[in-house]
CSV table of C-alpha atoms (C1' of nucleotides) in Angstrom, one decimal:
chain,number,residue,atom,x,y,z
H,1,MET,CA,49.8,17.9,-25.8
H,2,TYR,CA,46.6,18.6,-27.3
H,3,VAL,CA,47.2,17.0,-30.5
H,4,VAL,CA,48.1,13.6,-28.7
H,5,LYS,CA,44.9,13.7,-27.1
H,6,GLN,CA,42.8,14.5,-30.3
H,7,LEU,CA,44.7,12.1,-32.0
H,8,GLU,CA,44.2,9.5,-29.3
H,9,LEU,CA,40.4,10.2,-29.4
H,10,ALA,CA,39.9,9.9,-32.9
H,11,LEU,CA,41.6,6.3,-32.3
H,12,ARG,CA,40.0,4.9,-29.9
H,13,SER,CA,36.7,6.2,-32.2
H,14,ARG,CA,37.7,4.1,-34.6
H,15,LEU,CA,38.6,1.2,-32.4
H,16,ASP,CA,35.2,1.3,-30.6
H,17,ASP,CA,34.0,0.7,-34.6
H,18,ILE,CA,35.7,-2.0,-35.2
H,19,VAL,CA,35.2,-4.0,-31.9
H,20,ARG,CA,32.3,-3.1,-30.8
H,21,SER,CA,30.6,-6.6,-32.8
H,22,SER,CA,32.8,-8.8,-30.4
H,23,GLY,CA,30.8,-8.5,-27.2
H,24,ILE,CA,33.6,-7.2,-25.2
H,25,THR,CA,34.7,-3.0,-25.2
H,26,THR,CA,37.3,-1.5,-26.4
H,27,LEU,CA,39.4,-0.7,-22.8
H,28,GLN,CA,39.3,-5.0,-22.3
H,29,TYR,CA,39.9,-4.7,-26.1
H,30,THR,CA,43.4,-3.0,-25.3
H,31,ALA,CA,43.8,-5.0,-21.8
H,32,LEU,CA,44.2,-8.2,-24.3
H,33,THR,CA,46.8,-6.8,-26.8
H,34,VAL,CA,48.7,-5.9,-23.7
H,35,LEU,CA,48.5,-9.6,-22.5
H,36,ASP,CA,49.7,-11.1,-25.9
H,37,ARG,CA,52.7,-8.4,-26.1
H,38,HIS,CA,53.9,-9.0,-22.3
H,39,GLY,CA,53.3,-13.0,-21.5
H,40,GLY,CA,51.7,-13.2,-18.1
H,41,ARG,CA,52.0,-10.0,-15.6
H,42,SER,CA,50.5,-9.6,-12.4
H,43,LEU,CA,47.6,-7.2,-11.6
H,44,ALA,CA,49.7,-5.1,-9.8
H,45,GLN,CA,51.8,-4.6,-13.0
H,46,LEU,CA,49.4,-3.7,-15.0
H,47,ALA,CA,47.9,-1.2,-13.0
H,48,ARG,CA,51.1,0.4,-13.1
H,49,ASP,CA,51.0,0.5,-16.8
H,50,SER,CA,48.1,1.7,-17.1
H,51,PHE,CA,48.2,4.3,-14.4
H,52,VAL,CA,45.4,2.9,-12.5
H,53,THR,CA,44.3,1.5,-9.2
H,54,PRO,CA,45.1,-2.5,-8.7
H,55,GLN,CA,41.4,-2.3,-8.0
H,56,SER,CA,40.4,-1.2,-11.6
H,57,VAL,CA,42.4,-3.7,-13.4
H,58,ALA,CA,41.0,-6.4,-11.2
H,59,PHE,CA,37.6,-5.3,-11.8
H,60,LEU,CA,38.5,-5.5,-15.7
H,61,VAL,CA,40.4,-9.5,-15.5
H,62,SER,CA,37.4,-10.7,-13.3
H,63,ASN,CA,35.3,-9.5,-16.7
H,64,LEU,CA,37.5,-11.4,-18.8
H,65,GLU,CA,37.8,-14.0,-16.6
H,66,ARG,CA,34.3,-14.6,-16.6
H,67,GLN,CA,34.6,-14.7,-20.6
H,68,GLY,CA,36.7,-17.2,-20.5
H,69,LEU,CA,39.0,-15.0,-22.4
H,70,VAL,CA,42.0,-15.0,-19.9
H,71,ARG,CA,43.0,-16.9,-16.9
H,72,ARG,CA,44.6,-15.9,-13.5
H,73,ASP,CA,46.9,-18.5,-12.0
H,74,ARG,CA,49.2,-18.4,-9.0
H,75,ASN,CA,52.3,-17.5,-9.4
H,76,PRO,CA,54.1,-20.9,-7.9
H,77,ASP,CA,57.1,-18.8,-6.4
H,78,SER,CA,55.4,-15.9,-4.6
H,79,ARG,CA,52.0,-17.4,-3.6
H,80,ARG,CA,50.7,-13.4,-3.5
H,81,GLU,CA,50.8,-13.0,-7.2
H,82,LEU,CA,48.0,-13.9,-9.7
H,83,ILE,CA,49.2,-14.3,-13.2
H,84,VAL,CA,47.1,-12.7,-15.6
H,85,SER,CA,47.6,-14.7,-19.2
H,86,LEU,CA,45.4,-14.9,-22.2
H,87,THR,CA,43.4,-18.4,-22.9
H,88,PRO,CA,43.4,-20.0,-26.3
H,89,ALA,CA,39.8,-18.0,-26.4
H,90,GLY,CA,41.3,-14.9,-25.7
H,91,ARG,CA,43.9,-15.3,-28.2
H,92,GLU,CA,41.7,-16.4,-31.2
H,93,LEU,CA,39.3,-13.0,-30.2
H,94,LEU,CA,42.4,-11.3,-31.0
H,95,THR,CA,43.4,-13.2,-34.1
H,96,LEU,CA,39.8,-12.4,-35.5
H,97,TYR,CA,40.4,-8.6,-35.1
H,98,SER,CA,43.9,-8.3,-35.5
H,99,GLY,CA,43.5,-7.6,-39.5
H,100,ALA,CA,41.1,-4.4,-38.8
H,101,VAL,CA,43.4,-3.1,-36.3
H,102,ASN,CA,46.2,-3.2,-38.5
H,103,GLU,CA,43.9,-1.5,-41.2
H,104,LEU,CA,43.4,1.1,-38.7
H,105,GLU,CA,47.3,1.6,-37.6
H,106,GLN,CA,47.8,2.0,-41.6
H,107,LEU,CA,45.2,4.5,-41.9
H,108,MET,CA,46.9,6.5,-39.5
H,109,THR,CA,50.5,6.3,-41.3
H,110,ALA,CA,48.5,6.4,-44.5
H,111,SER,CA,50.0,9.5,-45.4
H,112,LEU,CA,53.7,8.7,-44.3
H,113,SER,CA,56.7,7.1,-45.4
H,114,ASP,CA,58.1,3.9,-44.4
H,115,GLU,CA,60.9,6.2,-43.1
H,116,GLU,CA,58.4,8.8,-41.7
H,117,THR,CA,56.4,6.1,-40.4
H,118,GLU,CA,59.9,4.5,-37.9
H,119,THR,CA,60.5,8.4,-37.1
H,120,PHE,CA,57.1,8.9,-35.7
H,121,ARG,CA,57.6,6.1,-33.3
H,122,SER,CA,60.7,6.5,-32.5
H,123,LEU,CA,59.5,10.6,-31.5
H,124,LEU,CA,56.5,9.4,-29.7
H,125,ASP,CA,58.5,7.0,-27.9
H,126,ARG,CA,60.9,9.4,-26.4
H,127,CYS,CA,58.3,11.8,-25.1
H,128,ARG,CA,56.5,9.1,-23.7
H,129,PHE,CA,59.9,8.3,-21.6
H,130,ASP,CA,60.8,11.4,-21.4
H,131,VAL,CA,57.2,12.1,-19.3
H,132,LEU,CA,57.4,8.9,-17.5
H,133,GLN,CA,60.5,9.9,-16.0
H,134,PRO,CA,59.9,10.6,-11.9
H,135,GLU,CA,62.1,13.5,-11.9
H,136,THR,CA,60.0,16.3,-10.1
H,137,HIS,CA,57.7,13.8,-9.5
H,138,PRO,CA,56.5,14.5,-6.1
H,139,GLU,CA,53.6,12.2,-5.6
H,140,GLN,CA,52.9,8.8,-3.7
M,1,MET,CA,48.9,3.2,-31.8
M,2,TYR,CA,50.4,1.5,-28.5
M,3,VAL,CA,52.7,4.0,-27.9
M,4,VAL,CA,49.8,6.9,-28.7
M,5,LYS,CA,48.0,5.3,-25.8
M,6,GLN,CA,50.9,5.2,-23.4
M,7,LEU,CA,52.1,8.8,-24.2
M,8,GLU,CA,48.7,10.0,-23.3
M,9,LEU,CA,48.2,8.1,-20.5
M,10,ALA,CA,51.5,9.6,-19.2
M,11,LEU,CA,50.3,13.0,-19.7
M,12,ARG,CA,46.8,12.7,-18.6
M,13,SER,CA,48.8,11.0,-15.2
M,14,ARG,CA,51.2,14.4,-15.1
M,15,LEU,CA,48.4,16.9,-15.8
M,16,ASP,CA,46.1,15.4,-12.9
M,17,ASP,CA,49.0,16.1,-10.7
M,18,ILE,CA,48.9,19.7,-11.8
M,19,VAL,CA,45.2,20.7,-11.7
M,20,ARG,CA,44.2,18.5,-8.5
M,21,SER,CA,44.7,21.7,-6.4
M,22,SER,CA,42.3,23.7,-8.7
M,23,GLY,CA,38.8,22.3,-7.7
M,24,ILE,CA,38.4,21.2,-11.4
M,25,THR,CA,38.9,17.7,-13.2
M,26,THR,CA,41.4,17.6,-15.6
M,27,LEU,CA,38.8,16.6,-17.9
M,28,GLN,CA,37.3,20.3,-16.8
M,29,TYR,CA,40.3,21.5,-17.3
M,30,THR,CA,40.7,20.5,-21.0
M,31,ALA,CA,37.6,21.8,-22.0
M,32,LEU,CA,38.6,25.6,-20.5
M,33,THR,CA,41.7,25.2,-23.0
M,34,VAL,CA,39.3,23.9,-25.5
M,35,LEU,CA,37.3,26.9,-25.5
M,36,ASP,CA,40.3,29.4,-25.1
M,37,ARG,CA,41.3,28.3,-28.5
M,38,HIS,CA,38.6,28.1,-30.2
M,39,GLY,CA,36.4,31.0,-29.1
M,40,GLY,CA,32.7,30.6,-28.5
M,41,ARG,CA,31.6,26.8,-29.8
M,42,SER,CA,27.9,25.2,-29.6
M,43,LEU,CA,27.6,22.1,-27.5
M,44,ALA,CA,26.9,20.5,-30.2
M,45,GLN,CA,30.1,21.3,-31.6
M,46,LEU,CA,32.1,20.9,-28.6
M,47,ALA,CA,30.2,17.0,-28.5
M,48,ARG,CA,31.5,16.5,-32.1
M,49,ASP,CA,35.0,17.4,-31.2
M,50,SER,CA,35.8,15.0,-28.4
M,51,PHE,CA,34.1,12.0,-29.2
M,52,VAL,CA,31.3,12.2,-26.7
M,53,THR,CA,27.5,12.3,-26.7
M,54,PRO,CA,25.6,15.8,-26.8
M,55,GLN,CA,24.6,15.4,-23.4
M,56,SER,CA,28.1,14.3,-21.9
M,57,VAL,CA,29.1,17.8,-23.1
M,58,ALA,CA,25.8,20.0,-21.3
M,59,PHE,CA,27.0,17.7,-18.3
M,60,LEU,CA,30.1,19.0,-18.3
M,61,VAL,CA,29.6,22.6,-19.5
M,62,SER,CA,26.8,23.3,-16.7
M,63,ASN,CA,29.3,22.3,-13.7
M,64,LEU,CA,31.6,24.8,-15.3
M,65,GLU,CA,28.5,27.3,-15.3
M,66,ARG,CA,28.1,26.6,-12.0
M,67,GLN,CA,31.6,27.3,-10.9
M,68,GLY,CA,31.0,30.6,-13.1
M,69,LEU,CA,33.6,29.7,-15.3
M,70,VAL,CA,32.6,29.7,-18.4
M,71,ARG,CA,29.0,31.1,-19.6
M,72,ARG,CA,26.5,30.2,-22.2
M,73,ASP,CA,24.6,32.3,-24.5
M,74,ARG,CA,22.0,31.7,-27.1
M,75,ASN,CA,22.9,32.8,-31.1
M,76,PRO,CA,20.8,35.5,-31.6
M,77,ASP,CA,21.4,34.4,-35.2
M,78,SER,CA,20.3,30.9,-34.4
M,79,ARG,CA,18.3,30.8,-31.2
M,80,ARG,CA,18.6,27.1,-30.4
M,81,GLU,CA,22.3,26.8,-30.5
M,82,LEU,CA,24.3,27.8,-27.0
M,83,ILE,CA,27.6,29.5,-26.9
M,84,VAL,CA,29.8,28.6,-24.7
M,85,SER,CA,32.7,30.7,-23.9
M,86,LEU,CA,35.0,31.5,-21.1
M,87,THR,CA,34.3,34.0,-18.0
M,88,PRO,CA,37.1,36.0,-16.8
M,89,ALA,CA,37.3,33.7,-14.2
M,90,GLY,CA,38.0,30.6,-16.4
M,91,ARG,CA,40.6,32.9,-18.2
M,92,GLU,CA,42.4,33.5,-15.1
M,93,LEU,CA,42.4,29.8,-13.9
M,94,LEU,CA,43.8,28.5,-17.5
M,95,THR,CA,46.8,31.5,-16.6
M,96,LEU,CA,46.8,30.7,-13.4
M,97,TYR,CA,47.8,27.1,-14.6
M,98,SER,CA,49.8,27.6,-17.7
M,99,GLY,CA,53.0,28.0,-16.3
M,100,ALA,CA,53.0,24.0,-15.0
M,101,VAL,CA,51.3,22.7,-18.3
M,102,ASN,CA,53.4,24.6,-20.5
M,103,GLU,CA,56.9,22.8,-18.5
M,104,LEU,CA,54.9,19.3,-18.7
M,105,GLU,CA,55.3,20.1,-22.6
M,106,GLN,CA,58.5,20.6,-22.6
M,107,LEU,CA,58.9,17.9,-20.6
M,108,MET,CA,57.6,15.3,-22.8
M,109,THR,CA,60.5,17.3,-25.6
M,110,ALA,CA,63.1,17.5,-23.5
M,111,SER,CA,64.9,15.4,-25.6
M,112,LEU,CA,64.2,16.8,-28.5
M,113,SER,CA,65.7,19.2,-30.7
M,114,ASP,CA,63.3,22.0,-31.7
M,115,GLU,CA,63.5,20.9,-35.5
M,116,GLU,CA,62.0,17.2,-34.1
M,117,THR,CA,59.7,18.9,-32.0
M,118,GLU,CA,58.2,20.6,-35.1
M,119,THR,CA,58.5,17.5,-37.0
M,120,PHE,CA,56.9,15.8,-34.5
M,121,ARG,CA,53.8,18.0,-34.2
M,122,SER,CA,53.2,18.0,-37.9
M,123,LEU,CA,53.4,14.3,-38.2
M,124,LEU,CA,50.9,14.0,-35.2
M,125,ASP,CA,48.5,16.4,-37.0
M,126,ARG,CA,48.7,14.2,-39.9
M,127,CYS,CA,48.1,11.0,-38.7
M,128,ARG,CA,45.1,12.8,-36.8
M,129,PHE,CA,44.0,14.1,-40.1
M,130,ASP,CA,44.0,10.4,-42.1
M,131,VAL,CA,42.1,8.4,-38.4
M,132,LEU,CA,39.8,11.3,-39.0
M,133,GLN,CA,38.6,11.0,-42.6
M,134,PRO,CA,35.6,9.7,-42.9
M,135,GLU,CA,36.2,6.8,-45.8
M,136,THR,CA,35.5,3.6,-45.0
M,137,HIS,CA,33.4,4.9,-42.0
M,138,PRO,CA,30.1,2.7,-42.0
M,139,GLU,CA,28.7,4.4,-39.2
M,140,GLN,CA,25.7,6.1,-38.0
E,1,DC,C1',57.2,-5.7,11.5
E,2,DA,C1',57.0,-3.2,6.8
E,3,DA,C1',55.6,-3.8,2.0
E,4,DA,C1',53.5,-5.6,-2.0
E,5,DT,C1',49.9,-7.8,-3.7
E,6,DT,C1',45.0,-9.3,-3.8
E,7,DT,C1',40.3,-9.2,-2.2
E,8,DC,C1',35.7,-6.8,-0.1
E,9,DA,C1',32.5,-2.8,-0.1
E,10,DG,C1',31.0,1.7,-1.0
E,11,DC,C1',31.0,5.9,-3.8
E,12,DT,C1',31.2,8.9,-7.7
E,13,DT,C1',32.4,10.4,-12.2
E,14,DA,C1',31.4,10.8,-16.7
E,15,DA,C1',29.5,8.2,-19.9
E,16,DC,C1',25.8,6.6,-22.4
E,17,DT,C1',20.4,5.1,-24.7
E,18,DG,C1',16.0,6.9,-24.9
E,19,DA,C1',12.6,10.3,-24.9
E,20,DC,C1',10.9,15.3,-26.2
E,21,DA,C1',10.6,20.2,-27.2
E,22,DT,C1',12.2,24.1,-29.6
E,23,DC,C1',14.3,26.2,-33.8
E,24,DC,C1',15.3,26.4,-39.0
V,1,DC,C1',8.1,18.3,-41.9
V,2,DG,C1',13.2,16.6,-41.4
V,3,DG,C1',17.2,17.4,-39.3
V,4,DA,C1',20.2,20.2,-36.0
V,5,DT,C1',20.5,21.6,-31.1
V,6,DG,C1',19.8,21.6,-26.3
V,7,DT,C1',17.2,19.4,-22.0
V,8,DC,C1',15.2,16.0,-18.8
V,9,DA,C1',15.4,11.2,-16.9
V,10,DG,C1',17.3,6.5,-15.6
V,11,DT,C1',21.3,3.5,-16.3
V,12,DT,C1',25.8,1.6,-16.7
V,13,DT,C1',30.7,1.9,-16.8
V,14,DA,C1',34.7,2.3,-14.7
V,15,DG,C1',37.3,4.4,-12.1
V,16,DC,C1',37.9,6.0,-6.8
V,17,DT,C1',38.6,5.3,-1.5
V,18,DG,C1',38.9,2.6,2.1
V,19,DA,C1',39.9,-1.6,4.9
V,20,DA,C1',41.1,-5.7,5.6
V,21,DA,C1',43.7,-10.8,4.5
V,22,DT,C1',47.7,-12.6,2.9
V,23,DT,C1',52.3,-13.4,1.7
V,24,DT,C1',57.7,-11.5,1.4
DNA sequence: CAAATTTCAGCTTAACTGACATCC
DNA sequence: CGGATGTCAGTTTAGCTGAAATTT
């Protein structure tokens, strides 16, 4: 667990260096990449994905909206839901920084063979799955 | 990178559940575990380890000191350095929660064989090392 | 009516920058 | 004197809780 946290801290620090010049924070940048992967998601879904309250996500998203990087649209099938999605400007910002971010990912796995990298990804994913399982989960 | 972050978020959330009843935050708890691993460290060393400013660490440490969980002592060899170390109460708090924290670590690796767990730890450590390397590090 | 989603208002933590004293 | 360490002061970000409106 300690090494997972240390790796995440180191990556975060490097990402800060990369994203600094973009005018948005690393947190906001990460939110954009999530929206890029997972099409349009509601505020509540985003909140669950990132283990924070809906209010926190709403604050984050409204800042991105003010900068024209995301849009919020009512889901016509369920009028209470707001679907958050990238605007062209948001997508453009992502492509602008994708090179440096990919370089960082390759730096991380620089000393790993292709096979080891695939193993690593698989192990990370299995661990994440096990930690996410709600068994013995007394909350809420 | 995304999966690393997701795993860290999930672990953090579980750790919050565990530590909640202790009266200290997860951040403070993590600081105590670091001091447990690495004997007495100065504020500046702690700050570099956790990628934050010395001021932030000082704030964290003085809260722990107020609760009697850590001590700050001048290094006699270098009077400007303050060595932060666990008090008996701090060590006791750690042992009180070590059972649940170890269970969480075993939950994380529940579906991994012993050999895979060792591989995972090694891969994490190699990635951390590569990301920490200061090459192409244009900062400061 | 109950549950889910979003929003409004206020609060707190934990980070930051800037300035400064002290020590090696 | 330069560089490192720690401290004081003020600010901001990003989370939180509580309460309420709306929809399903």
